[in-house]
Amino acid sequence: MVVDELPEATQREAKLQRQIDGLRSQVTELHKTREEANPELSSEFKRLKEKLNEHSKQLEQSAEKLNQLESENLNLRDKNQALNTASNKKRRLRAQVCPMPTLETPNSGTGVNLPPTASGGDTSTHEKAKDAQTYDVEDIESDS
């Protein structure tokens, strides 16, 4: 696999690791050269090397955590996409449909007693609500 094909985070990790390795070798070479001239540098070198090792471990842990979070992120994106797709397919409204009033008129001659009407010639609101049925209807406007 070519380095350019690696994910950006992996490329960054590789670059940082190369820098750390380069710094380690530089520090080692400096230590060898200066240790002969100044023995006090030996203790300083050990301290810096321990600190460098600590930072390397932290970098490895951060890289592992980053990979884990990227994986979780991809899984959550897939789930979110699936939920959005399902939601778009099943988008529905609950609509209440009142029954249609009788088509008979007082002059129709059937002799049927019509229900009393409220002012405005409409049956009472209570009667409508009692006879109303609820249906699921598709939300056609939201699809456009």
Tab-separated table of N, CA and C in Angstrom:
chain	number	residue	atom	x	y	z
A	1	MET	N	0.847	-1.177	0.000
A	1	MET	CA	0.000	0.000	0.000
A	1	MET	C	0.891	1.239	0.000
A	2	VAL	N	0.546	2.212	-0.780
A	2	VAL	CA	1.296	3.457	-0.883
A	2	VAL	C	0.908	4.339	0.297
A	3	VAL	N	1.841	5.137	0.806
A	3	VAL	CA	1.589	5.983	1.971
A	3	VAL	C	0.449	6.958	1.714
A	4	ASP	N	0.304	7.432	0.470
A	4	ASP	CA	-0.753	8.405	0.153
A	4	ASP	C	-2.144	7.804	0.283
A	5	GLU	N	-2.260	6.467	0.261
A	5	GLU	CA	-3.574	5.833	0.335
A	5	GLU	C	-4.031	5.605	1.774
A	6	LEU	N	-3.155	5.829	2.746
A	6	LEU	CA	-3.507	5.640	4.147
A	6	LEU	C	-4.439	6.761	4.599
A	7	PRO	N	-5.300	6.474	5.595
A	7	PRO	CA	-6.142	7.549	6.138
A	7	PRO	C	-5.267	8.662	6.706
A	8	GLU	N	-5.826	9.853	6.746
A	8	GLU	CA	-5.077	11.028	7.179
A	8	GLU	C	-4.516	10.847	8.587
A	9	ALA	N	-5.301	10.265	9.497
A	9	ALA	CA	-4.838	10.071	10.873
A	9	ALA	C	-3.645	9.119	10.906
A	10	THR	N	-3.673	8.078	10.100
A	10	THR	CA	-2.570	7.127	10.058
A	10	THR	C	-1.320	7.777	9.486
A	11	GLN	N	-1.489	8.626	8.495
A	11	GLN	CA	-0.346	9.338	7.930
A	11	GLN	C	0.283	10.246	8.981
A	12	ARG	N	-0.553	10.916	9.764
A	12	ARG	CA	-0.044	11.790	10.826
A	12	ARG	C	0.714	10.976	11.868
A	13	GLU	N	0.157	9.820	12.232
A	13	GLU	CA	0.828	8.961	13.200
A	13	GLU	C	2.192	8.519	12.676
A	14	ALA	N	2.251	8.112	11.423
A	14	ALA	CA	3.508	7.653	10.829
A	14	ALA	C	4.527	8.786	10.810
A	15	LYS	N	4.080	9.979	10.453
A	15	LYS	CA	4.978	11.132	10.406
A	15	LYS	C	5.515	11.449	11.793
A	16	LEU	N	4.631	11.448	12.798
A	16	LEU	CA	5.062	11.732	14.171
A	16	LEU	C	6.014	10.654	14.678
A	17	GLN	N	5.725	9.406	14.340
A	17	GLN	CA	6.599	8.326	14.778
A	17	GLN	C	7.982	8.460	14.156
A	18	ARG	N	8.054	8.845	12.875
A	18	ARG	CA	9.351	9.067	12.231
A	18	ARG	C	10.101	10.207	12.910
A	19	GLN	N	9.371	11.264	13.274
A	19	GLN	CA	10.017	12.384	13.969
A	19	GLN	C	10.558	11.944	15.327
A	20	ILE	N	9.776	11.154	16.049
A	20	ILE	CA	10.215	10.662	17.358
A	20	ILE	C	11.450	9.789	17.198
A	21	ASP	N	11.425	8.894	16.229
A	21	ASP	CA	12.584	8.029	16.000
A	21	ASP	C	13.819	8.855	15.644
A	22	GLY	N	13.645	9.869	14.816
A	22	GLY	CA	14.759	10.748	14.446
A	22	GLY	C	15.312	11.482	15.653
A	23	LEU	N	14.421	11.986	16.493
A	23	LEU	CA	14.856	12.687	17.701
A	23	LEU	C	15.594	11.739	18.650
A	24	ARG	N	15.080	10.521	18.764
A	24	ARG	CA	15.751	9.540	19.624
A	24	ARG	C	17.183	9.291	19.157
A	25	SER	N	17.343	9.102	17.868
A	25	SER	CA	18.695	8.824	17.372
A	25	SER	C	19.604	10.038	17.550
A	26	GLN	N	19.060	11.227	17.356
A	26	GLN	CA	19.859	12.437	17.571
A	26	GLN	C	20.285	12.557	19.030
A	27	VAL	N	19.340	12.314	19.925
A	27	VAL	CA	19.632	12.407	21.351
A	27	VAL	C	20.674	11.364	21.742
A	28	THR	N	20.534	10.178	21.202
A	28	THR	CA	21.504	9.122	21.506
A	28	THR	C	22.904	9.502	21.035
A	29	GLU	N	22.982	10.019	19.839
A	29	GLU	CA	24.291	10.428	19.305
A	29	GLU	C	24.887	11.577	20.124
A	30	LEU	N	24.070	12.539	20.465
A	30	LEU	CA	24.551	13.643	21.294
A	30	LEU	C	25.025	13.140	22.654
A	31	HIS	N	24.270	12.212	23.197
A	31	HIS	CA	24.634	11.670	24.505
A	31	HIS	C	25.999	10.990	24.448
A	32	LYS	N	26.179	10.185	23.446
A	32	LYS	CA	27.458	9.477	23.325
A	32	LYS	C	28.617	10.467	23.185
A	33	THR	N	28.410	11.504	22.397
A	33	THR	CA	29.463	12.490	22.159
A	33	THR	C	29.749	13.300	23.410
A	34	ARG	N	28.719	13.751	24.071
A	34	ARG	CA	28.907	14.655	25.210
A	34	ARG	C	29.195	13.918	26.510
A	35	GLU	N	28.788	12.666	26.572
A	35	GLU	CA	29.021	11.927	27.812
A	35	GLU	C	30.510	11.852	28.122
A	36	GLU	N	31.274	11.729	27.079
A	36	GLU	CA	32.723	11.678	27.283
A	36	GLU	C	33.246	13.006	27.801
A	37	ALA	N	32.630	14.106	27.349
A	37	ALA	CA	33.088	15.430	27.756
A	37	ALA	C	32.512	15.842	29.105
A	38	ASN	N	31.274	15.443	29.375
A	38	ASN	CA	30.633	15.897	30.606
A	38	ASN	C	29.764	14.781	31.187
A	39	PRO	N	30.182	14.128	32.239
A	39	PRO	CA	29.422	13.028	32.835
A	39	PRO	C	28.070	13.471	33.423
A	40	GLU	N	27.912	14.749	33.743
A	40	GLU	CA	26.630	15.229	34.284
A	40	GLU	C	25.512	15.119	33.244
A	41	LEU	N	25.888	15.134	31.994
A	41	LEU	CA	24.869	15.030	30.947
A	41	LEU	C	24.219	13.654	30.926
A	42	SER	N	24.871	12.671	31.441
A	42	SER	CA	24.322	11.321	31.446
A	42	SER	C	22.990	11.277	32.200
A	43	SER	N	22.948	11.899	33.377
A	43	SER	CA	21.697	11.902	34.147
A	43	SER	C	20.620	12.715	33.430
A	44	GLU	N	21.013	13.826	32.838
A	44	GLU	CA	20.049	14.652	32.078
A	44	GLU	C	19.515	13.878	30.881
A	45	PHE	N	20.382	13.160	30.225
A	45	PHE	CA	19.977	12.356	29.076
A	45	PHE	C	18.967	11.290	29.491
A	46	LYS	N	19.234	10.633	30.599
A	46	LYS	CA	18.309	9.596	31.082
A	46	LYS	C	16.936	10.191	31.384
A	47	ARG	N	16.945	11.351	32.007
A	47	ARG	CA	15.670	12.017	32.321
A	47	ARG	C	14.905	12.359	31.040
A	48	LEU	N	15.602	12.904	30.053
A	48	LEU	CA	14.945	13.260	28.791
A	48	LEU	C	14.468	12.018	28.039
A	49	LYS	N	15.244	10.968	28.106
A	49	LYS	CA	14.856	9.734	27.429
A	49	LYS	C	13.595	9.142	28.066
A	50	GLU	N	13.515	9.177	29.380
A	50	GLU	CA	12.310	8.694	30.072
A	50	GLU	C	11.093	9.542	29.688
A	51	LYS	N	11.317	10.844	29.627
A	51	LYS	CA	10.225	11.747	29.238
A	51	LYS	C	9.776	11.468	27.802
A	52	LEU	N	10.733	11.219	26.925
A	52	LEU	CA	10.422	10.902	25.540
A	52	LEU	C	9.644	9.589	25.441
A	53	ASN	N	10.059	8.598	26.227
A	53	ASN	CA	9.335	7.318	26.242
A	53	ASN	C	7.902	7.500	26.745
A	54	GLU	N	7.748	8.343	27.753
A	54	GLU	CA	6.410	8.622	28.283
A	54	GLU	C	5.531	9.267	27.208
A	55	HIS	N	6.092	10.236	26.490
A	55	HIS	CA	5.330	10.898	25.431
A	55	HIS	C	5.013	9.926	24.289
A	56	SER	N	5.914	9.021	24.010
A	56	SER	CA	5.672	8.019	22.970
A	56	SER	C	4.497	7.127	23.349
A	57	LYS	N	4.455	6.722	24.616
A	57	LYS	CA	3.334	5.890	25.091
A	57	LYS	C	2.020	6.653	24.987
A	58	GLN	N	2.060	7.931	25.371
A	58	GLN	CA	0.852	8.745	25.270
A	58	GLN	C	0.402	8.880	23.817
A	59	LEU	N	1.360	9.014	22.910
A	59	LEU	CA	1.029	9.109	21.491
A	59	LEU	C	0.375	7.819	21.004
A	60	GLU	N	0.923	6.687	21.410
A	60	GLU	CA	0.344	5.399	21.018
A	60	GLU	C	-1.070	5.256	21.563
A	61	GLN	N	-1.273	5.634	22.828
A	61	GLN	CA	-2.605	5.556	23.421
A	61	GLN	C	-3.572	6.491	22.696
A	62	SER	N	-3.109	7.680	22.360
A	62	SER	CA	-3.964	8.625	21.636
A	62	SER	C	-4.318	8.093	20.254
A	63	ALA	N	-3.353	7.465	19.603
A	63	ALA	CA	-3.611	6.899	18.284
A	63	ALA	C	-4.641	5.776	18.376
A	64	GLU	N	-4.527	4.924	19.396
A	64	GLU	CA	-5.508	3.844	19.588
A	64	GLU	C	-6.897	4.425	19.849
A	65	LYS	N	-6.958	5.427	20.704
A	65	LYS	CA	-8.239	6.059	21.020
A	65	LYS	C	-8.832	6.718	19.776
A	66	LEU	N	-7.980	7.371	18.970
A	66	LEU	CA	-8.442	8.004	17.736
A	66	LEU	C	-9.022	6.959	16.784
A	67	ASN	N	-8.335	5.845	16.622
A	67	ASN	CA	-8.846	4.777	15.758
A	67	ASN	C	-10.178	4.245	16.265
A	68	GLN	N	-10.280	4.081	17.579
A	68	GLN	CA	-11.531	3.597	18.168
A	68	GLN	C	-12.666	4.596	17.916
A	69	LEU	N	-12.398	5.878	18.121
A	69	LEU	CA	-13.431	6.903	17.917
A	69	LEU	C	-13.829	7.016	16.439
A	70	GLU	N	-12.850	6.882	15.541
A	70	GLU	CA	-13.178	6.925	14.117
A	70	GLU	C	-14.076	5.749	13.742
A	71	SER	N	-13.798	4.578	14.303
A	71	SER	CA	-14.620	3.401	14.029
A	71	SER	C	-16.040	3.602	14.563
A	72	GLU	N	-16.145	4.087	15.800
A	72	GLU	CA	-17.462	4.358	16.381
A	72	GLU	C	-18.211	5.406	15.565
A	73	ASN	N	-17.492	6.417	15.114
A	73	ASN	CA	-18.099	7.475	14.308
A	73	ASN	C	-18.684	6.904	13.013
A	74	LEU	N	-17.933	6.029	12.342
A	74	LEU	CA	-18.444	5.412	11.116
A	74	LEU	C	-19.689	4.584	11.389
A	75	ASN	N	-19.674	3.816	12.492
A	75	ASN	CA	-20.846	3.017	12.843
A	75	ASN	C	-22.054	3.908	13.112
A	76	LEU	N	-21.839	4.984	13.849
A	76	LEU	CA	-22.954	5.890	14.154
A	76	LEU	C	-23.470	6.594	12.896
A	77	ARG	N	-22.571	6.942	11.980
A	77	ARG	CA	-23.015	7.551	10.720
A	77	ARG	C	-23.874	6.578	9.920
A	78	ASP	N	-23.457	5.309	9.882
A	78	ASP	CA	-24.248	4.302	9.167
A	78	ASP	C	-25.626	4.150	9.793
A	79	LYS	N	-25.668	4.076	11.125
A	79	LYS	CA	-26.961	3.947	11.814
A	79	LYS	C	-27.829	5.173	11.568
A	80	ASN	N	-27.225	6.356	11.620
A	80	ASN	CA	-27.958	7.599	11.388
A	80	ASN	C	-28.531	7.625	9.973
A	81	GLN	N	-27.737	7.212	8.997
A	81	GLN	CA	-28.203	7.180	7.610
A	81	GLN	C	-29.378	6.214	7.466
A	82	ALA	N	-29.265	5.046	8.102
A	82	ALA	CA	-30.350	4.063	8.035
A	82	ALA	C	-31.626	4.613	8.678
A	83	LEU	N	-31.475	5.281	9.813
A	83	LEU	CA	-32.642	5.871	10.480
A	83	LEU	C	-33.266	6.976	9.626
A	84	ASN	N	-32.432	7.806	9.006
A	84	ASN	CA	-32.961	8.863	8.143
A	84	ASN	C	-33.706	8.279	6.954
A	85	THR	N	-33.164	7.235	6.366
A	85	THR	CA	-33.825	6.591	5.232
A	85	THR	C	-35.163	6.008	5.658
A	86	ALA	N	-35.177	5.301	6.787
A	86	ALA	CA	-36.420	4.716	7.279
A	86	ALA	C	-37.430	5.799	7.629
A	87	SER	N	-36.965	6.883	8.230
A	87	SER	CA	-37.854	7.969	8.613
A	87	SER	C	-38.476	8.623	7.383
A	88	ASN	N	-37.684	8.814	6.341
A	88	ASN	CA	-38.210	9.437	5.127
A	88	ASN	C	-39.238	8.554	4.447
A	89	LYS	N	-39.066	7.235	4.541
A	89	LYS	CA	-40.020	6.326	3.915
A	89	LYS	C	-41.329	6.246	4.686
A	90	LYS	N	-41.261	6.397	6.006
A	90	LYS	CA	-42.439	6.185	6.835
A	90	LYS	C	-43.006	7.465	7.424
A	91	ARG	N	-42.653	8.594	6.858
A	91	ARG	CA	-43.154	9.849	7.408
A	91	ARG	C	-44.671	9.900	7.235
A	92	ARG	N	-45.339	10.021	8.331
A	92	ARG	CA	-46.801	10.000	8.303
A	92	ARG	C	-47.358	11.078	9.239
A	93	LEU	N	-48.583	11.455	8.961
A	93	LEU	CA	-49.298	12.370	9.831
A	93	LEU	C	-50.523	11.653	10.371
A	94	ARG	N	-50.914	12.032	11.553
A	94	ARG	CA	-52.164	11.511	12.092
A	94	ARG	C	-53.226	12.576	11.789
A	95	ALA	N	-54.204	12.235	10.959
A	95	ALA	CA	-55.238	13.192	10.576
A	95	ALA	C	-56.583	12.678	11.067
A	96	GLN	N	-57.352	13.566	11.638
A	96	GLN	CA	-58.669	13.196	12.116
A	96	GLN	C	-59.684	13.566	11.039
A	97	VAL	N	-60.487	12.581	10.630
A	97	VAL	CA	-61.470	12.790	9.577
A	97	VAL	C	-62.853	12.694	10.209
A	98	CYS	N	-63.611	13.769	10.089
A	98	CYS	CA	-64.966	13.783	10.648
A	98	CYS	C	-65.928	13.159	9.643
A	99	PRO	N	-66.962	12.487	10.141
A	99	PRO	CA	-67.921	11.878	9.215
A	99	PRO	C	-68.671	12.956	8.438
A	100	MET	N	-69.044	12.607	7.234
A	100	MET	CA	-69.773	13.546	6.382
A	100	MET	C	-71.215	13.649	6.878
A	101	PRO	N	-71.766	14.858	6.921
A	101	PRO	CA	-73.161	14.987	7.373
A	101	PRO	C	-74.105	14.325	6.355
A	102	THR	N	-75.246	13.986	6.833
A	102	THR	CA	-76.232	13.324	5.976
A	102	THR	C	-76.574	14.197	4.769
A	103	LEU	N	-76.848	13.567	3.662
A	103	LEU	CA	-77.171	14.296	2.442
A	103	LEU	C	-78.662	14.588	2.320
A	104	GLU	N	-79.447	14.050	3.231
A	104	GLU	CA	-80.889	14.294	3.178
A	104	GLU	C	-81.191	15.727	3.590
A	105	THR	N	-82.161	16.281	2.957
A	105	THR	CA	-82.575	17.646	3.271
A	105	THR	C	-83.928	17.572	3.947
A	106	PRO	N	-84.340	18.645	4.597
A	106	PRO	CA	-85.661	18.613	5.259
A	106	PRO	C	-86.792	18.386	4.249
A	107	ASN	N	-86.603	18.678	3.011
A	107	ASN	CA	-87.652	18.540	2.014
A	107	ASN	C	-87.541	17.229	1.233
A	108	SER	N	-86.692	16.301	1.662
A	108	SER	CA	-86.483	15.092	0.869
A	108	SER	C	-87.662	14.136	0.962
A	109	GLY	N	-88.497	14.298	1.964
A	109	GLY	CA	-89.698	13.506	2.055
A	109	GLY	C	-89.486	12.117	2.619
A	110	THR	N	-88.380	11.835	3.195
A	110	THR	CA	-88.137	10.492	3.719
A	110	THR	C	-88.768	10.318	5.075
A	111	GLY	N	-89.041	11.386	5.731
A	111	GLY	CA	-89.671	11.288	7.034
A	111	GLY	C	-88.681	10.947	8.134
A	112	VAL	N	-87.398	10.964	7.825
A	112	VAL	CA	-86.384	10.649	8.830
A	112	VAL	C	-86.117	11.899	9.648
A	113	ASN	N	-86.057	11.723	10.957
A	113	ASN	CA	-85.720	12.866	11.810
A	113	ASN	C	-84.234	13.136	11.713
A	114	LEU	N	-83.884	14.355	11.347
A	114	LEU	CA	-82.492	14.746	11.240
A	114	LEU	C	-81.995	15.192	12.603
A	115	PRO	N	-80.676	15.023	12.861
A	115	PRO	CA	-80.151	15.494	14.153
A	115	PRO	C	-80.225	17.007	14.215
A	116	PRO	N	-80.437	17.542	15.421
A	116	PRO	CA	-80.507	19.000	15.543
A	116	PRO	C	-79.175	19.600	15.145
A	117	THR	N	-79.252	20.778	14.562
A	117	THR	CA	-78.033	21.446	14.101
A	117	THR	C	-77.740	22.640	14.976
A	118	ALA	N	-76.446	22.946	15.095
A	118	ALA	CA	-76.025	24.128	15.847
A	118	ALA	C	-76.180	25.339	14.943
A	119	SER	N	-75.920	26.506	15.494
A	119	SER	CA	-76.039	27.700	14.673
A	119	SER	C	-75.080	27.596	13.504
A	120	GLY	N	-75.505	27.949	12.342
A	120	GLY	CA	-74.688	27.806	11.148
A	120	GLY	C	-75.053	26.545	10.398
A	121	GLY	N	-76.040	25.760	10.873
A	121	GLY	CA	-76.499	24.594	10.159
A	121	GLY	C	-75.587	23.386	10.292
A	122	ASP	N	-74.639	23.386	11.206
A	122	ASP	CA	-73.693	22.278	11.371
A	122	ASP	C	-74.086	21.469	12.598
A	123	THR	N	-73.798	20.175	12.594
A	123	THR	CA	-74.063	19.379	13.797
A	123	THR	C	-73.096	19.842	14.872
A	124	SER	N	-73.410	19.551	16.102
A	124	SER	CA	-72.596	20.058	17.208
A	124	SER	C	-71.180	19.486	17.158
A	125	THR	N	-70.265	20.238	17.699
A	125	THR	CA	-68.855	19.829	17.715
A	125	THR	C	-68.692	18.546	18.500
A	126	HIS	N	-69.456	18.376	19.560
A	126	HIS	CA	-69.371	17.165	20.373
A	126	HIS	C	-69.774	15.940	19.551
A	127	GLU	N	-70.817	16.067	18.762
A	127	GLU	CA	-71.261	14.960	17.909
A	127	GLU	C	-70.176	14.583	16.908
A	128	LYS	N	-69.541	15.603	16.308
A	128	LYS	CA	-68.491	15.354	15.316
A	128	LYS	C	-67.326	14.606	15.948
A	129	ALA	N	-66.877	15.080	17.110
A	129	ALA	CA	-65.726	14.470	17.760
A	129	ALA	C	-66.024	13.027	18.147
A	130	LYS	N	-67.282	12.754	18.539
A	130	LYS	CA	-67.655	11.405	18.946
A	130	LYS	C	-67.599	10.446	17.758
A	131	ASP	N	-68.017	10.894	16.595
A	131	ASP	CA	-68.066	10.030	15.418
A	131	ASP	C	-66.782	10.068	14.592
A	132	ALA	N	-65.819	10.911	14.954
A	132	ALA	CA	-64.613	11.068	14.141
A	132	ALA	C	-63.758	9.809	14.180
A	133	GLN	N	-63.109	9.528	13.072
A	133	GLN	CA	-62.173	8.411	12.977
A	133	GLN	C	-60.807	8.971	12.627
A	134	THR	N	-59.772	8.271	13.062
A	134	THR	CA	-58.408	8.721	12.799
A	134	THR	C	-57.760	7.776	11.807
A	135	TYR	N	-57.093	8.342	10.825
A	135	TYR	CA	-56.429	7.565	9.784
A	135	TYR	C	-54.976	7.992	9.681
A	136	ASP	N	-54.122	7.060	9.272
A	136	ASP	CA	-52.745	7.410	8.925
A	136	ASP	C	-52.730	7.797	7.461
A	137	VAL	N	-52.214	8.970	7.163
A	137	VAL	CA	-52.080	9.401	5.776
A	137	VAL	C	-50.648	9.793	5.530
A	138	GLU	N	-50.162	9.572	4.311
A	138	GLU	CA	-48.782	9.925	3.976
A	138	GLU	C	-48.640	11.422	3.828
A	139	ASP	N	-47.523	11.925	4.259
A	139	ASP	CA	-47.208	13.348	4.153
A	139	ASP	C	-46.562	13.573	2.782
A	140	ILE	N	-47.376	13.854	1.795
A	140	ILE	CA	-46.892	13.983	0.427
A	140	ILE	C	-46.080	15.271	0.265
A	141	GLU	N	-46.481	16.347	0.942
A	141	GLU	CA	-45.794	17.623	0.787
A	141	GLU	C	-44.362	17.558	1.287
A	142	SER	N	-44.095	16.765	2.334
A	142	SER	CA	-42.735	16.733	2.907
A	142	SER	C	-41.771	15.983	2.011
A	143	ASP	N	-42.240	15.170	1.071
A	143	ASP	CA	-41.351	14.427	0.183
A	143	ASP	C	-40.734	15.320	-0.882
A	144	SER	N	-41.410	16.444	-1.182
A	144	SER	CA	-40.888	17.308	-2.246
A	144	SER	C	-39.822	18.231	-1.720
